[in-house]
Amino acid sequence: MLAIDHKTRTADVAVSIEIGDHAEPVSGPDGRTVPVEEVNGNYTLMADYRAVAEVRPKELAATDGRGVTVGYNATVKLPLTAASQRFPDDQYSLHQAFDLLLPDGYTLSGTKNKSLSLAVLPLRNEALTDWRTVVRNTSPTWYVELLLERSSNVRKFVYGVAIAPLVLGLAAMVIWLRRRDRVPFELAAAILALLPLRSVLVPNDVPGITRLDTVLGIELVFIATAVTLMAVVSVFARSSEGVGRHR
């Protein structure tokens, strides 16, 4: 997987297509059997019955210079099942069945089937180092299941930074409970620290209110409520002290 478009819920996926040494024989329009790489016309890569790429016959039999078939790599745009609002626990998955459709006039030898069986493997990109990718090639191998989720280190980092202002606020509340003379300055600092965290931690292309937004919102309401209660208690405490002195 190369890139995710959250607005259209699609992904650019690099796939490797391998025909292998056991490809079915192909019959041409004249009934003769021809090798896969000598078919006259382009193959069509299908993903769940949608055409996603054109493949030239020679590319299916490409070699690495040492006689080893390396197959054909294609970049295709595929629909995703996305859970963006769960950030940083968001997940993206795709479930695709692939076929390689023969050009007009060609069929598999001895049958009327116009699709060639193949193995498809999504290629991992270095840009996804912060992601955990799970690929399942079910039987037959032309059906691919791919799950993309953020690594545990990324999730721990995001949540750790997000709760840091809350820890600061709780420490300030403990100090206040011992003195009760004024609202601690640390609580104001905690609120100020919360405000920019959303723009720092949540990627710009993740839409809507995320799970992290909920966490930050709860923290903000909690600290703001605590500040209000402390202020009220401090005011009443000072009023009581003033009344006591006048007596």
JSON list of C-alpha atoms in Angstrom, two decimals:
[
{"chain": "A", "resi": 1, "resn": "MET", "atom": "CA", "xyz": [0.00, 0.00, 0.00]},
{"chain": "A", "resi": 2, "resn": "LEU", "atom": "CA", "xyz": [1.46, 3.34, -1.06]},
{"chain": "A", "resi": 3, "resn": "ALA", "atom": "CA", "xyz": [-1.03, 6.01, -0.02]},
{"chain": "A", "resi": 4, "resn": "ILE", "atom": "CA", "xyz": [-4.49, 6.43, 1.52]},
{"chain": "A", "resi": 5, "resn": "ASP", "atom": "CA", "xyz": [-7.09, 8.96, 0.36]},
{"chain": "A", "resi": 6, "resn": "HIS", "atom": "CA", "xyz": [-9.40, 9.43, 3.34]},
{"chain": "A", "resi": 7, "resn": "LYS", "atom": "CA", "xyz": [-11.92, 11.55, 1.41]},
{"chain": "A", "resi": 8, "resn": "THR", "atom": "CA", "xyz": [-12.61, 8.96, -1.29]},
{"chain": "A", "resi": 9, "resn": "ARG", "atom": "CA", "xyz": [-11.76, 6.01, 0.98]},
{"chain": "A", "resi": 10, "resn": "THR", "atom": "CA", "xyz": [-9.42, 4.53, -1.58]},
{"chain": "A", "resi": 11, "resn": "ALA", "atom": "CA", "xyz": [-5.81, 3.42, -1.51]},
{"chain": "A", "resi": 12, "resn": "ASP", "atom": "CA", "xyz": [-3.03, 3.26, -4.06]},
{"chain": "A", "resi": 13, "resn": "VAL", "atom": "CA", "xyz": [-1.76, -0.30, -3.84]},
{"chain": "A", "resi": 14, "resn": "ALA", "atom": "CA", "xyz": [1.30, -1.75, -5.53]},
{"chain": "A", "resi": 15, "resn": "VAL", "atom": "CA", "xyz": [0.60, -5.35, -6.52]},
{"chain": "A", "resi": 16, "resn": "SER", "atom": "CA", "xyz": [2.92, -7.96, -7.91]},
{"chain": "A", "resi": 17, "resn": "ILE", "atom": "CA", "xyz": [1.37, -10.30, -10.49]},
{"chain": "A", "resi": 18, "resn": "GLU", "atom": "CA", "xyz": [3.05, -13.64, -11.02]},
{"chain": "A", "resi": 19, "resn": "ILE", "atom": "CA", "xyz": [1.87, -16.14, -13.60]},
{"chain": "A", "resi": 20, "resn": "GLY", "atom": "CA", "xyz": [4.48, -18.71, -12.66]},
{"chain": "A", "resi": 21, "resn": "ASP", "atom": "CA", "xyz": [5.63, -21.83, -14.48]},
{"chain": "A", "resi": 22, "resn": "HIS", "atom": "CA", "xyz": [2.26, -23.56, -14.28]},
{"chain": "A", "resi": 23, "resn": "ALA", "atom": "CA", "xyz": [0.17, -21.11, -16.30]},
{"chain": "A", "resi": 24, "resn": "GLU", "atom": "CA", "xyz": [-2.72, -22.65, -18.17]},
{"chain": "A", "resi": 25, "resn": "PRO", "atom": "CA", "xyz": [-2.27, -22.98, -21.96]},
{"chain": "A", "resi": 26, "resn": "VAL", "atom": "CA", "xyz": [-3.94, -20.22, -23.96]},
{"chain": "A", "resi": 27, "resn": "SER", "atom": "CA", "xyz": [-5.80, -20.82, -27.22]},
{"chain": "A", "resi": 28, "resn": "GLY", "atom": "CA", "xyz": [-5.74, -18.10, -29.86]},
{"chain": "A", "resi": 29, "resn": "PRO", "atom": "CA", "xyz": [-8.51, -17.12, -32.29]},
{"chain": "A", "resi": 30, "resn": "ASP", "atom": "CA", "xyz": [-7.26, -19.76, -34.74]},
{"chain": "A", "resi": 31, "resn": "GLY", "atom": "CA", "xyz": [-7.39, -22.51, -32.09]},
{"chain": "A", "resi": 32, "resn": "ARG", "atom": "CA", "xyz": [-3.62, -22.80, -31.76]},
{"chain": "A", "resi": 33, "resn": "THR", "atom": "CA", "xyz": [-2.02, -22.90, -28.31]},
{"chain": "A", "resi": 34, "resn": "VAL", "atom": "CA", "xyz": [0.27, -19.93, -27.66]},
{"chain": "A", "resi": 35, "resn": "PRO", "atom": "CA", "xyz": [2.54, -19.01, -24.73]},
{"chain": "A", "resi": 36, "resn": "VAL", "atom": "CA", "xyz": [1.25, -16.41, -22.28]},
{"chain": "A", "resi": 37, "resn": "GLU", "atom": "CA", "xyz": [3.82, -13.83, -23.39]},
{"chain": "A", "resi": 38, "resn": "GLU", "atom": "CA", "xyz": [2.97, -14.19, -27.09]},
{"chain": "A", "resi": 39, "resn": "VAL", "atom": "CA", "xyz": [-0.72, -13.35, -26.89]},
{"chain": "A", "resi": 40, "resn": "ASN", "atom": "CA", "xyz": [-1.62, -10.65, -29.41]},
{"chain": "A", "resi": 41, "resn": "GLY", "atom": "CA", "xyz": [-3.21, -7.94, -27.28]},
{"chain": "A", "resi": 42, "resn": "ASN", "atom": "CA", "xyz": [-3.18, -6.66, -23.71]},
{"chain": "A", "resi": 43, "resn": "TYR", "atom": "CA", "xyz": [-4.46, -8.51, -20.66]},
{"chain": "A", "resi": 44, "resn": "THR", "atom": "CA", "xyz": [-6.80, -6.64, -18.30]},
{"chain": "A", "resi": 45, "resn": "LEU", "atom": "CA", "xyz": [-6.23, -6.79, -14.56]},
{"chain": "A", "resi": 46, "resn": "MET", "atom": "CA", "xyz": [-9.63, -7.00, -12.86]},
{"chain": "A", "resi": 47, "resn": "ALA", "atom": "CA", "xyz": [-10.33, -6.25, -9.18]},
{"chain": "A", "resi": 48, "resn": "ASP", "atom": "CA", "xyz": [-13.76, -7.47, -8.13]},
{"chain": "A", "resi": 49, "resn": "TYR", "atom": "CA", "xyz": [-14.93, -7.32, -11.76]},
{"chain": "A", "resi": 50, "resn": "ARG", "atom": "CA", "xyz": [-13.59, -3.79, -12.31]},
{"chain": "A", "resi": 51, "resn": "ALA", "atom": "CA", "xyz": [-10.82, -3.10, -14.80]},
{"chain": "A", "resi": 52, "resn": "VAL", "atom": "CA", "xyz": [-7.92, -1.49, -12.92]},
{"chain": "A", "resi": 53, "resn": "ALA", "atom": "CA", "xyz": [-4.87, -1.92, -15.21]},
{"chain": "A", "resi": 54, "resn": "GLU", "atom": "CA", "xyz": [-3.75, -2.99, -18.67]},
{"chain": "A", "resi": 55, "resn": "VAL", "atom": "CA", "xyz": [-0.92, -5.54, -18.79]},
{"chain": "A", "resi": 56, "resn": "ARG", "atom": "CA", "xyz": [1.18, -6.23, -21.87]},
{"chain": "A", "resi": 57, "resn": "PRO", "atom": "CA", "xyz": [1.93, -9.93, -22.47]},
{"chain": "A", "resi": 58, "resn": "LYS", "atom": "CA", "xyz": [5.70, -9.44, -22.50]},
{"chain": "A", "resi": 59, "resn": "GLU", "atom": "CA", "xyz": [5.57, -7.86, -19.03]},
{"chain": "A", "resi": 60, "resn": "LEU", "atom": "CA", "xyz": [4.09, -11.01, -17.53]},
{"chain": "A", "resi": 61, "resn": "ALA", "atom": "CA", "xyz": [7.17, -12.95, -18.60]},
{"chain": "A", "resi": 62, "resn": "ALA", "atom": "CA", "xyz": [9.75, -10.29, -17.73]},
{"chain": "A", "resi": 63, "resn": "THR", "atom": "CA", "xyz": [13.00, -11.65, -16.27]},
{"chain": "A", "resi": 64, "resn": "ASP", "atom": "CA", "xyz": [15.68, -10.20, -14.03]},
{"chain": "A", "resi": 65, "resn": "GLY", "atom": "CA", "xyz": [18.48, -10.77, -16.54]},
{"chain": "A", "resi": 66, "resn": "ARG", "atom": "CA", "xyz": [19.37, -14.15, -15.08]},
{"chain": "A", "resi": 67, "resn": "GLY", "atom": "CA", "xyz": [16.43, -15.98, -16.55]},
{"chain": "A", "resi": 68, "resn": "VAL", "atom": "CA", "xyz": [14.27, -15.70, -13.42]},
{"chain": "A", "resi": 69, "resn": "THR", "atom": "CA", "xyz": [10.70, -14.52, -14.06]},
{"chain": "A", "resi": 70, "resn": "VAL", "atom": "CA", "xyz": [9.97, -11.48, -11.92]},
{"chain": "A", "resi": 71, "resn": "GLY", "atom": "CA", "xyz": [6.36, -10.94, -12.93]},
{"chain": "A", "resi": 72, "resn": "TYR", "atom": "CA", "xyz": [4.60, -7.62, -13.38]},
{"chain": "A", "resi": 73, "resn": "ASN", "atom": "CA", "xyz": [4.15, -4.82, -10.83]},
{"chain": "A", "resi": 74, "resn": "ALA", "atom": "CA", "xyz": [1.17, -2.48, -11.09]},
{"chain": "A", "resi": 75, "resn": "THR", "atom": "CA", "xyz": [-0.13, 0.41, -9.00]},
{"chain": "A", "resi": 76, "resn": "VAL", "atom": "CA", "xyz": [-3.92, 0.35, -8.72]},
{"chain": "A", "resi": 77, "resn": "LYS", "atom": "CA", "xyz": [-6.51, 2.43, -6.84]},
{"chain": "A", "resi": 78, "resn": "LEU", "atom": "CA", "xyz": [-8.75, 0.21, -4.73]},
{"chain": "A", "resi": 79, "resn": "PRO", "atom": "CA", "xyz": [-11.69, 0.90, -2.37]},
{"chain": "A", "resi": 80, "resn": "LEU", "atom": "CA", "xyz": [-11.05, 0.67, 1.36]},
{"chain": "A", "resi": 81, "resn": "THR", "atom": "CA", "xyz": [-13.12, -0.21, 4.38]},
{"chain": "A", "resi": 82, "resn": "ALA", "atom": "CA", "xyz": [-12.04, 2.62, 6.66]},
{"chain": "A", "resi": 83, "resn": "ALA", "atom": "CA", "xyz": [-12.47, 3.47, 10.34]},
{"chain": "A", "resi": 84, "resn": "SER", "atom": "CA", "xyz": [-10.73, 6.87, 10.32]},
{"chain": "A", "resi": 85, "resn": "GLN", "atom": "CA", "xyz": [-12.59, 8.31, 13.32]},
{"chain": "A", "resi": 86, "resn": "ARG", "atom": "CA", "xyz": [-10.96, 5.73, 15.62]},
{"chain": "A", "resi": 87, "resn": "PHE", "atom": "CA", "xyz": [-7.59, 7.51, 15.33]},
{"chain": "A", "resi": 88, "resn": "PRO", "atom": "CA", "xyz": [-5.04, 6.60, 16.62]},
{"chain": "A", "resi": 89, "resn": "ASP", "atom": "CA", "xyz": [-6.66, 3.16, 16.63]},
{"chain": "A", "resi": 90, "resn": "ASP", "atom": "CA", "xyz": [-7.91, 3.64, 13.07]},
{"chain": "A", "resi": 91, "resn": "GLN", "atom": "CA", "xyz": [-7.81, 0.71, 10.65]},
{"chain": "A", "resi": 92, "resn": "TYR", "atom": "CA", "xyz": [-8.02, 0.40, 6.90]},
{"chain": "A", "resi": 93, "resn": "SER", "atom": "CA", "xyz": [-8.70, -2.83, 5.07]},
{"chain": "A", "resi": 94, "resn": "LEU", "atom": "CA", "xyz": [-9.39, -4.09, 1.60]},
{"chain": "A", "resi": 95, "resn": "HIS", "atom": "CA", "xyz": [-10.76, -7.39, 0.36]},
{"chain": "A", "resi": 96, "resn": "GLN", "atom": "CA", "xyz": [-10.21, -7.93, -3.34]},
{"chain": "A", "resi": 97, "resn": "ALA", "atom": "CA", "xyz": [-10.56, -10.79, -5.79]},
{"chain": "A", "resi": 98, "resn": "PHE", "atom": "CA", "xyz": [-8.27, -10.42, -8.79]},
{"chain": "A", "resi": 99, "resn": "ASP", "atom": "CA", "xyz": [-8.56, -11.83, -12.31]},
{"chain": "A", "resi": 100, "resn": "LEU", "atom": "CA", "xyz": [-6.42, -11.43, -15.40]},
{"chain": "A", "resi": 101, "resn": "LEU", "atom": "CA", "xyz": [-8.76, -11.18, -18.37]},
{"chain": "A", "resi": 102, "resn": "LEU", "atom": "CA", "xyz": [-7.51, -12.45, -21.73]},
{"chain": "A", "resi": 103, "resn": "PRO", "atom": "CA", "xyz": [-7.81, -10.27, -24.85]},
{"chain": "A", "resi": 104, "resn": "ASP", "atom": "CA", "xyz": [-10.76, -10.79, -27.19]},
{"chain": "A", "resi": 105, "resn": "GLY", "atom": "CA", "xyz": [-10.55, -14.02, -29.12]},
{"chain": "A", "resi": 106, "resn": "TYR", "atom": "CA", "xyz": [-8.39, -15.83, -26.56]},
{"chain": "A", "resi": 107, "resn": "THR", "atom": "CA", "xyz": [-9.51, -18.46, -24.07]},
{"chain": "A", "resi": 108, "resn": "LEU", "atom": "CA", "xyz": [-7.88, -21.04, -21.85]},
{"chain": "A", "resi": 109, "resn": "SER", "atom": "CA", "xyz": [-7.16, -24.18, -23.85]},
{"chain": "A", "resi": 110, "resn": "GLY", "atom": "CA", "xyz": [-9.96, -26.72, -23.68]},
{"chain": "A", "resi": 111, "resn": "THR", "atom": "CA", "xyz": [-12.35, -24.34, -21.90]},
{"chain": "A", "resi": 112, "resn": "LYS", "atom": "CA", "xyz": [-14.37, -21.20, -22.52]},
{"chain": "A", "resi": 113, "resn": "ASN", "atom": "CA", "xyz": [-12.80, -19.48, -19.54]},
{"chain": "A", "resi": 114, "resn": "LYS", "atom": "CA", "xyz": [-11.32, -16.08, -20.39]},
{"chain": "A", "resi": 115, "resn": "SER", "atom": "CA", "xyz": [-9.59, -15.45, -17.04]},
{"chain": "A", "resi": 116, "resn": "LEU", "atom": "CA", "xyz": [-6.07, -16.53, -16.18]},
{"chain": "A", "resi": 117, "resn": "SER", "atom": "CA", "xyz": [-5.32, -17.68, -12.64]},
{"chain": "A", "resi": 118, "resn": "LEU", "atom": "CA", "xyz": [-2.55, -15.72, -10.92]},
{"chain": "A", "resi": 119, "resn": "ALA", "atom": "CA", "xyz": [-0.95, -14.95, -7.58]},
{"chain": "A", "resi": 120, "resn": "VAL", "atom": "CA", "xyz": [-1.25, -11.36, -6.31]},
{"chain": "A", "resi": 121, "resn": "LEU", "atom": "CA", "xyz": [0.87, -9.97, -3.48]},
{"chain": "A", "resi": 122, "resn": "PRO", "atom": "CA", "xyz": [0.55, -6.37, -2.19]},
{"chain": "A", "resi": 123, "resn": "LEU", "atom": "CA", "xyz": [4.00, -4.77, -1.94]},
{"chain": "A", "resi": 124, "resn": "ARG", "atom": "CA", "xyz": [4.95, -2.92, 1.26]},
{"chain": "A", "resi": 125, "resn": "ASN", "atom": "CA", "xyz": [6.24, 0.62, 0.89]},
{"chain": "A", "resi": 126, "resn": "GLU", "atom": "CA", "xyz": [8.97, 2.14, 3.09]},
{"chain": "A", "resi": 127, "resn": "ALA", "atom": "CA", "xyz": [6.66, 5.10, 3.78]},
{"chain": "A", "resi": 128, "resn": "LEU", "atom": "CA", "xyz": [4.55, 2.76, 5.93]},
{"chain": "A", "resi": 129, "resn": "THR", "atom": "CA", "xyz": [7.19, 2.23, 8.62]},
{"chain": "A", "resi": 130, "resn": "ASP", "atom": "CA", "xyz": [4.81, 3.59, 11.29]},
{"chain": "A", "resi": 131, "resn": "TRP", "atom": "CA", "xyz": [2.09, 1.18, 10.22]},
{"chain": "A", "resi": 132, "resn": "ARG", "atom": "CA", "xyz": [1.44, -2.49, 10.86]},
{"chain": "A", "resi": 133, "resn": "THR", "atom": "CA", "xyz": [0.40, -4.33, 7.71]},
{"chain": "A", "resi": 134, "resn": "VAL", "atom": "CA", "xyz": [-1.26, -7.73, 7.73]},
{"chain": "A", "resi": 135, "resn": "VAL", "atom": "CA", "xyz": [-1.64, -9.49, 4.39]},
{"chain": "A", "resi": 136, "resn": "ARG", "atom": "CA", "xyz": [-3.61, -12.67, 3.96]},
{"chain": "A", "resi": 137, "resn": "ASN", "atom": "CA", "xyz": [-3.60, -14.46, 0.65]},
{"chain": "A", "resi": 138, "resn": "THR", "atom": "CA", "xyz": [-6.42, -16.93, 0.90]},
{"chain": "A", "resi": 139, "resn": "SER", "atom": "CA", "xyz": [-6.84, -19.98, -1.29]},
{"chain": "A", "resi": 140, "resn": "PRO", "atom": "CA", "xyz": [-7.00, -19.44, -4.20]},
{"chain": "A", "resi": 141, "resn": "THR", "atom": "CA", "xyz": [-4.22, -16.87, -4.04]},
{"chain": "A", "resi": 142, "resn": "TRP", "atom": "CA", "xyz": [-5.95, -14.34, -6.30]},
{"chain": "A", "resi": 143, "resn": "TYR", "atom": "CA", "xyz": [-8.08, -13.24, -3.35]},
{"chain": "A", "resi": 144, "resn": "VAL", "atom": "CA", "xyz": [-6.26, -10.75, -1.11]},
{"chain": "A", "resi": 145, "resn": "GLU", "atom": "CA", "xyz": [-7.12, -9.47, 2.36]},
{"chain": "A", "resi": 146, "resn": "LEU", "atom": "CA", "xyz": [-5.06, -6.54, 3.62]},
{"chain": "A", "resi": 147, "resn": "LEU", "atom": "CA", "xyz": [-5.32, -4.81, 7.01]},
{"chain": "A", "resi": 148, "resn": "LEU", "atom": "CA", "xyz": [-3.45, -1.60, 7.79]},
{"chain": "A", "resi": 149, "resn": "GLU", "atom": "CA", "xyz": [-3.32, -0.20, 11.32]},
{"chain": "A", "resi": 150, "resn": "ARG", "atom": "CA", "xyz": [-0.97, 2.09, 13.23]},
{"chain": "A", "resi": 151, "resn": "SER", "atom": "CA", "xyz": [1.80, 0.34, 15.13]},
{"chain": "A", "resi": 152, "resn": "SER", "atom": "CA", "xyz": [1.53, -0.01, 18.91]},
{"chain": "A", "resi": 153, "resn": "ASN", "atom": "CA", "xyz": [4.47, 2.39, 19.37]},
{"chain": "A", "resi": 154, "resn": "VAL", "atom": "CA", "xyz": [2.65, 5.12, 17.44]},
{"chain": "A", "resi": 155, "resn": "ARG", "atom": "CA", "xyz": [-0.58, 4.61, 19.42]},
{"chain": "A", "resi": 156, "resn": "LYS", "atom": "CA", "xyz": [1.29, 4.67, 22.76]},
{"chain": "A", "resi": 157, "resn": "PHE", "atom": "CA", "xyz": [3.10, 7.87, 21.75]},
{"chain": "A", "resi": 158, "resn": "VAL", "atom": "CA", "xyz": [-0.12, 9.64, 20.72]},
{"chain": "A", "resi": 159, "resn": "TYR", "atom": "CA", "xyz": [-2.00, 8.67, 23.88]},
{"chain": "A", "resi": 160, "resn": "GLY", "atom": "CA", "xyz": [1.05, 9.45, 26.05]},
{"chain": "A", "resi": 161, "resn": "VAL", "atom": "CA", "xyz": [1.31, 12.99, 24.70]},
{"chain": "A", "resi": 162, "resn": "ALA", "atom": "CA", "xyz": [-2.47, 13.43, 24.90]},
{"chain": "A", "resi": 163, "resn": "ILE", "atom": "CA", "xyz": [-2.73, 12.58, 28.61]},
{"chain": "A", "resi": 164, "resn": "ALA", "atom": "CA", "xyz": [0.36, 14.57, 29.65]},
{"chain": "A", "resi": 165, "resn": "PRO", "atom": "CA", "xyz": [-1.71, 17.76, 30.33]},
{"chain": "A", "resi": 166, "resn": "LEU", "atom": "CA", "xyz": [-4.11, 15.68, 32.44]},
{"chain": "A", "resi": 167, "resn": "VAL", "atom": "CA", "xyz": [-1.21, 14.37, 34.54]},
{"chain": "A", "resi": 168, "resn": "LEU", "atom": "CA", "xyz": [-0.02, 17.95, 34.99]},
{"chain": "A", "resi": 169, "resn": "GLY", "atom": "CA", "xyz": [-3.52, 19.02, 36.01]},
{"chain": "A", "resi": 170, "resn": "LEU", "atom": "CA", "xyz": [-3.86, 16.20, 38.55]},
{"chain": "A", "resi": 171, "resn": "ALA", "atom": "CA", "xyz": [-0.51, 17.08, 40.08]},
{"chain": "A", "resi": 172, "resn": "ALA", "atom": "CA", "xyz": [-1.63, 20.69, 40.41]},
{"chain": "A", "resi": 173, "resn": "MET", "atom": "CA", "xyz": [-4.89, 19.58, 42.07]},
{"chain": "A", "resi": 174, "resn": "VAL", "atom": "CA", "xyz": [-2.97, 17.53, 44.64]},
{"chain": "A", "resi": 175, "resn": "ILE", "atom": "CA", "xyz": [-0.88, 20.59, 45.51]},
{"chain": "A", "resi": 176, "resn": "TRP", "atom": "CA", "xyz": [-4.00, 22.73, 45.76]},
{"chain": "A", "resi": 177, "resn": "LEU", "atom": "CA", "xyz": [-5.70, 20.26, 48.12]},
{"chain": "A", "resi": 178, "resn": "ARG", "atom": "CA", "xyz": [-2.81, 20.74, 50.54]},
{"chain": "A", "resi": 179, "resn": "ARG", "atom": "CA", "xyz": [-2.78, 24.56, 50.41]},
{"chain": "A", "resi": 180, "resn": "ARG", "atom": "CA", "xyz": [-6.16, 25.75, 49.08]},
{"chain": "A", "resi": 181, "resn": "ASP", "atom": "CA", "xyz": [-4.90, 29.30, 48.84]},
{"chain": "A", "resi": 182, "resn": "ARG", "atom": "CA", "xyz": [-5.15, 29.89, 45.11]},
{"chain": "A", "resi": 183, "resn": "VAL", "atom": "CA", "xyz": [-5.81, 28.16, 41.81]},
{"chain": "A", "resi": 184, "resn": "PRO", "atom": "CA", "xyz": [-2.47, 26.66, 40.69]},
{"chain": "A", "resi": 185, "resn": "PHE", "atom": "CA", "xyz": [-0.84, 28.19, 37.64]},
{"chain": "A", "resi": 186, "resn": "GLU", "atom": "CA", "xyz": [-0.13, 24.65, 36.36]},
{"chain": "A", "resi": 187, "resn": "LEU", "atom": "CA", "xyz": [-3.84, 24.15, 35.59]},
{"chain": "A", "resi": 188, "resn": "ALA", "atom": "CA", "xyz": [-3.83, 27.08, 33.19]},
{"chain": "A", "resi": 189, "resn": "ALA", "atom": "CA", "xyz": [-0.69, 25.64, 31.61]},
{"chain": "A", "resi": 190, "resn": "ALA", "atom": "CA", "xyz": [-2.44, 22.28, 31.24]},
{"chain": "A", "resi": 191, "resn": "ILE", "atom": "CA", "xyz": [-5.37, 23.88, 29.41]},
{"chain": "A", "resi": 192, "resn": "LEU", "atom": "CA", "xyz": [-3.04, 25.81, 27.11]},
{"chain": "A", "resi": 193, "resn": "ALA", "atom": "CA", "xyz": [-1.12, 22.59, 26.38]},
{"chain": "A", "resi": 194, "resn": "LEU", "atom": "CA", "xyz": [-4.32, 20.81, 25.38]},
{"chain": "A", "resi": 195, "resn": "LEU", "atom": "CA", "xyz": [-5.48, 23.33, 22.79]},
{"chain": "A", "resi": 196, "resn": "PRO", "atom": "CA", "xyz": [-2.86, 22.73, 20.03]},
{"chain": "A", "resi": 197, "resn": "LEU", "atom": "CA", "xyz": [-2.53, 18.97, 20.54]},
{"chain": "A", "resi": 198, "resn": "ARG", "atom": "CA", "xyz": [-5.29, 18.11, 18.07]},
{"chain": "A", "resi": 199, "resn": "SER", "atom": "CA", "xyz": [-3.56, 19.85, 15.18]},
{"chain": "A", "resi": 200, "resn": "VAL", "atom": "CA", "xyz": [-0.22, 18.32, 16.15]},
{"chain": "A", "resi": 201, "resn": "LEU", "atom": "CA", "xyz": [-1.28, 14.71, 16.70]},
{"chain": "A", "resi": 202, "resn": "VAL", "atom": "CA", "xyz": [-4.15, 14.14, 14.24]},
{"chain": "A", "resi": 203, "resn": "PRO", "atom": "CA", "xyz": [-3.17, 14.01, 10.54]},
{"chain": "A", "resi": 204, "resn": "ASN", "atom": "CA", "xyz": [-4.87, 16.68, 8.43]},
{"chain": "A", "resi": 205, "resn": "ASP", "atom": "CA", "xyz": [-6.44, 14.12, 6.10]},
{"chain": "A", "resi": 206, "resn": "VAL", "atom": "CA", "xyz": [-8.27, 12.26, 8.90]},
{"chain": "A", "resi": 207, "resn": "PRO", "atom": "CA", "xyz": [-11.85, 13.62, 8.77]},
{"chain": "A", "resi": 208, "resn": "GLY", "atom": "CA", "xyz": [-14.41, 14.16, 11.49]},
{"chain": "A", "resi": 209, "resn": "ILE", "atom": "CA", "xyz": [-14.22, 13.89, 15.27]},
{"chain": "A", "resi": 210, "resn": "THR", "atom": "CA", "xyz": [-11.74, 11.17, 16.18]},
{"chain": "A", "resi": 211, "resn": "ARG", "atom": "CA", "xyz": [-11.28, 9.05, 19.29]},
{"chain": "A", "resi": 212, "resn": "LEU", "atom": "CA", "xyz": [-8.36, 11.29, 20.24]},
{"chain": "A", "resi": 213, "resn": "ASP", "atom": "CA", "xyz": [-10.62, 14.37, 19.97]},
{"chain": "A", "resi": 214, "resn": "THR", "atom": "CA", "xyz": [-12.95, 12.73, 22.49]},
{"chain": "A", "resi": 215, "resn": "VAL", "atom": "CA", "xyz": [-10.06, 12.06, 24.88]},
{"chain": "A", "resi": 216, "resn": "LEU", "atom": "CA", "xyz": [-8.80, 15.64, 24.57]},
{"chain": "A", "resi": 217, "resn": "GLY", "atom": "CA", "xyz": [-12.32, 17.02, 25.00]},
{"chain": "A", "resi": 218, "resn": "ILE", "atom": "CA", "xyz": [-12.90, 15.04, 28.19]},
{"chain": "A", "resi": 219, "resn": "GLU", "atom": "CA", "xyz": [-9.57, 16.25, 29.57]},
{"chain": "A", "resi": 220, "resn": "LEU", "atom": "CA", "xyz": [-10.41, 19.86, 28.74]},
{"chain": "A", "resi": 221, "resn": "VAL", "atom": "CA", "xyz": [-13.84, 19.68, 30.39]},
{"chain": "A", "resi": 222, "resn": "PHE", "atom": "CA", "xyz": [-12.39, 17.93, 33.45]},
{"chain": "A", "resi": 223, "resn": "ILE", "atom": "CA", "xyz": [-9.60, 20.49, 33.95]},
{"chain": "A", "resi": 224, "resn": "ALA", "atom": "CA", "xyz": [-11.90, 23.46, 33.24]},
{"chain": "A", "resi": 225, "resn": "THR", "atom": "CA", "xyz": [-14.43, 22.12, 35.78]},
{"chain": "A", "resi": 226, "resn": "ALA", "atom": "CA", "xyz": [-11.67, 21.59, 38.32]},
{"chain": "A", "resi": 227, "resn": "VAL", "atom": "CA", "xyz": [-10.42, 25.16, 37.83]},
{"chain": "A", "resi": 228, "resn": "THR", "atom": "CA", "xyz": [-13.96, 26.51, 38.31]},
{"chain": "A", "resi": 229, "resn": "LEU", "atom": "CA", "xyz": [-14.53, 24.50, 41.51]},
{"chain": "A", "resi": 230, "resn": "MET", "atom": "CA", "xyz": [-11.16, 25.53, 42.91]},
{"chain": "A", "resi": 231, "resn": "ALA", "atom": "CA", "xyz": [-11.88, 29.16, 42.18]},
{"chain": "A", "resi": 232, "resn": "VAL", "atom": "CA", "xyz": [-15.29, 28.94, 43.88]},
{"chain": "A", "resi": 233, "resn": "VAL", "atom": "CA", "xyz": [-13.84, 27.18, 46.93]},
{"chain": "A", "resi": 234, "resn": "SER", "atom": "CA", "xyz": [-11.01, 29.71, 47.16]},
{"chain": "A", "resi": 235, "resn": "VAL", "atom": "CA", "xyz": [-13.43, 32.65, 47.00]},
{"chain": "A", "resi": 236, "resn": "PHE", "atom": "CA", "xyz": [-15.66, 31.19, 49.72]},
{"chain": "A", "resi": 237, "resn": "ALA", "atom": "CA", "xyz": [-12.62, 30.37, 51.85]},
{"chain": "A", "resi": 238, "resn": "ARG", "atom": "CA", "xyz": [-11.37, 33.94, 51.64]},
{"chain": "A", "resi": 239, "resn": "SER", "atom": "CA", "xyz": [-14.87, 35.30, 52.38]},
{"chain": "A", "resi": 240, "resn": "SER", "atom": "CA", "xyz": [-15.11, 33.10, 55.45]},
{"chain": "A", "resi": 241, "resn": "GLU", "atom": "CA", "xyz": [-11.69, 34.27, 56.64]},
{"chain": "A", "resi": 242, "resn": "GLY", "atom": "CA", "xyz": [-12.75, 37.92, 56.15]},
{"chain": "A", "resi": 243, "resn": "VAL", "atom": "CA", "xyz": [-15.96, 37.41, 58.14]},
{"chain": "A", "resi": 244, "resn": "GLY", "atom": "CA", "xyz": [-14.03, 35.71, 60.92]},
{"chain": "A", "resi": 245, "resn": "ARG", "atom": "CA", "xyz": [-11.57, 38.57, 61.23]},
{"chain": "A", "resi": 246, "resn": "HIS", "atom": "CA", "xyz": [-14.33, 41.20, 61.46]},
{"chain": "A", "resi": 247, "resn": "ARG", "atom": "CA", "xyz": [-15.86, 39.29, 64.34]}
]
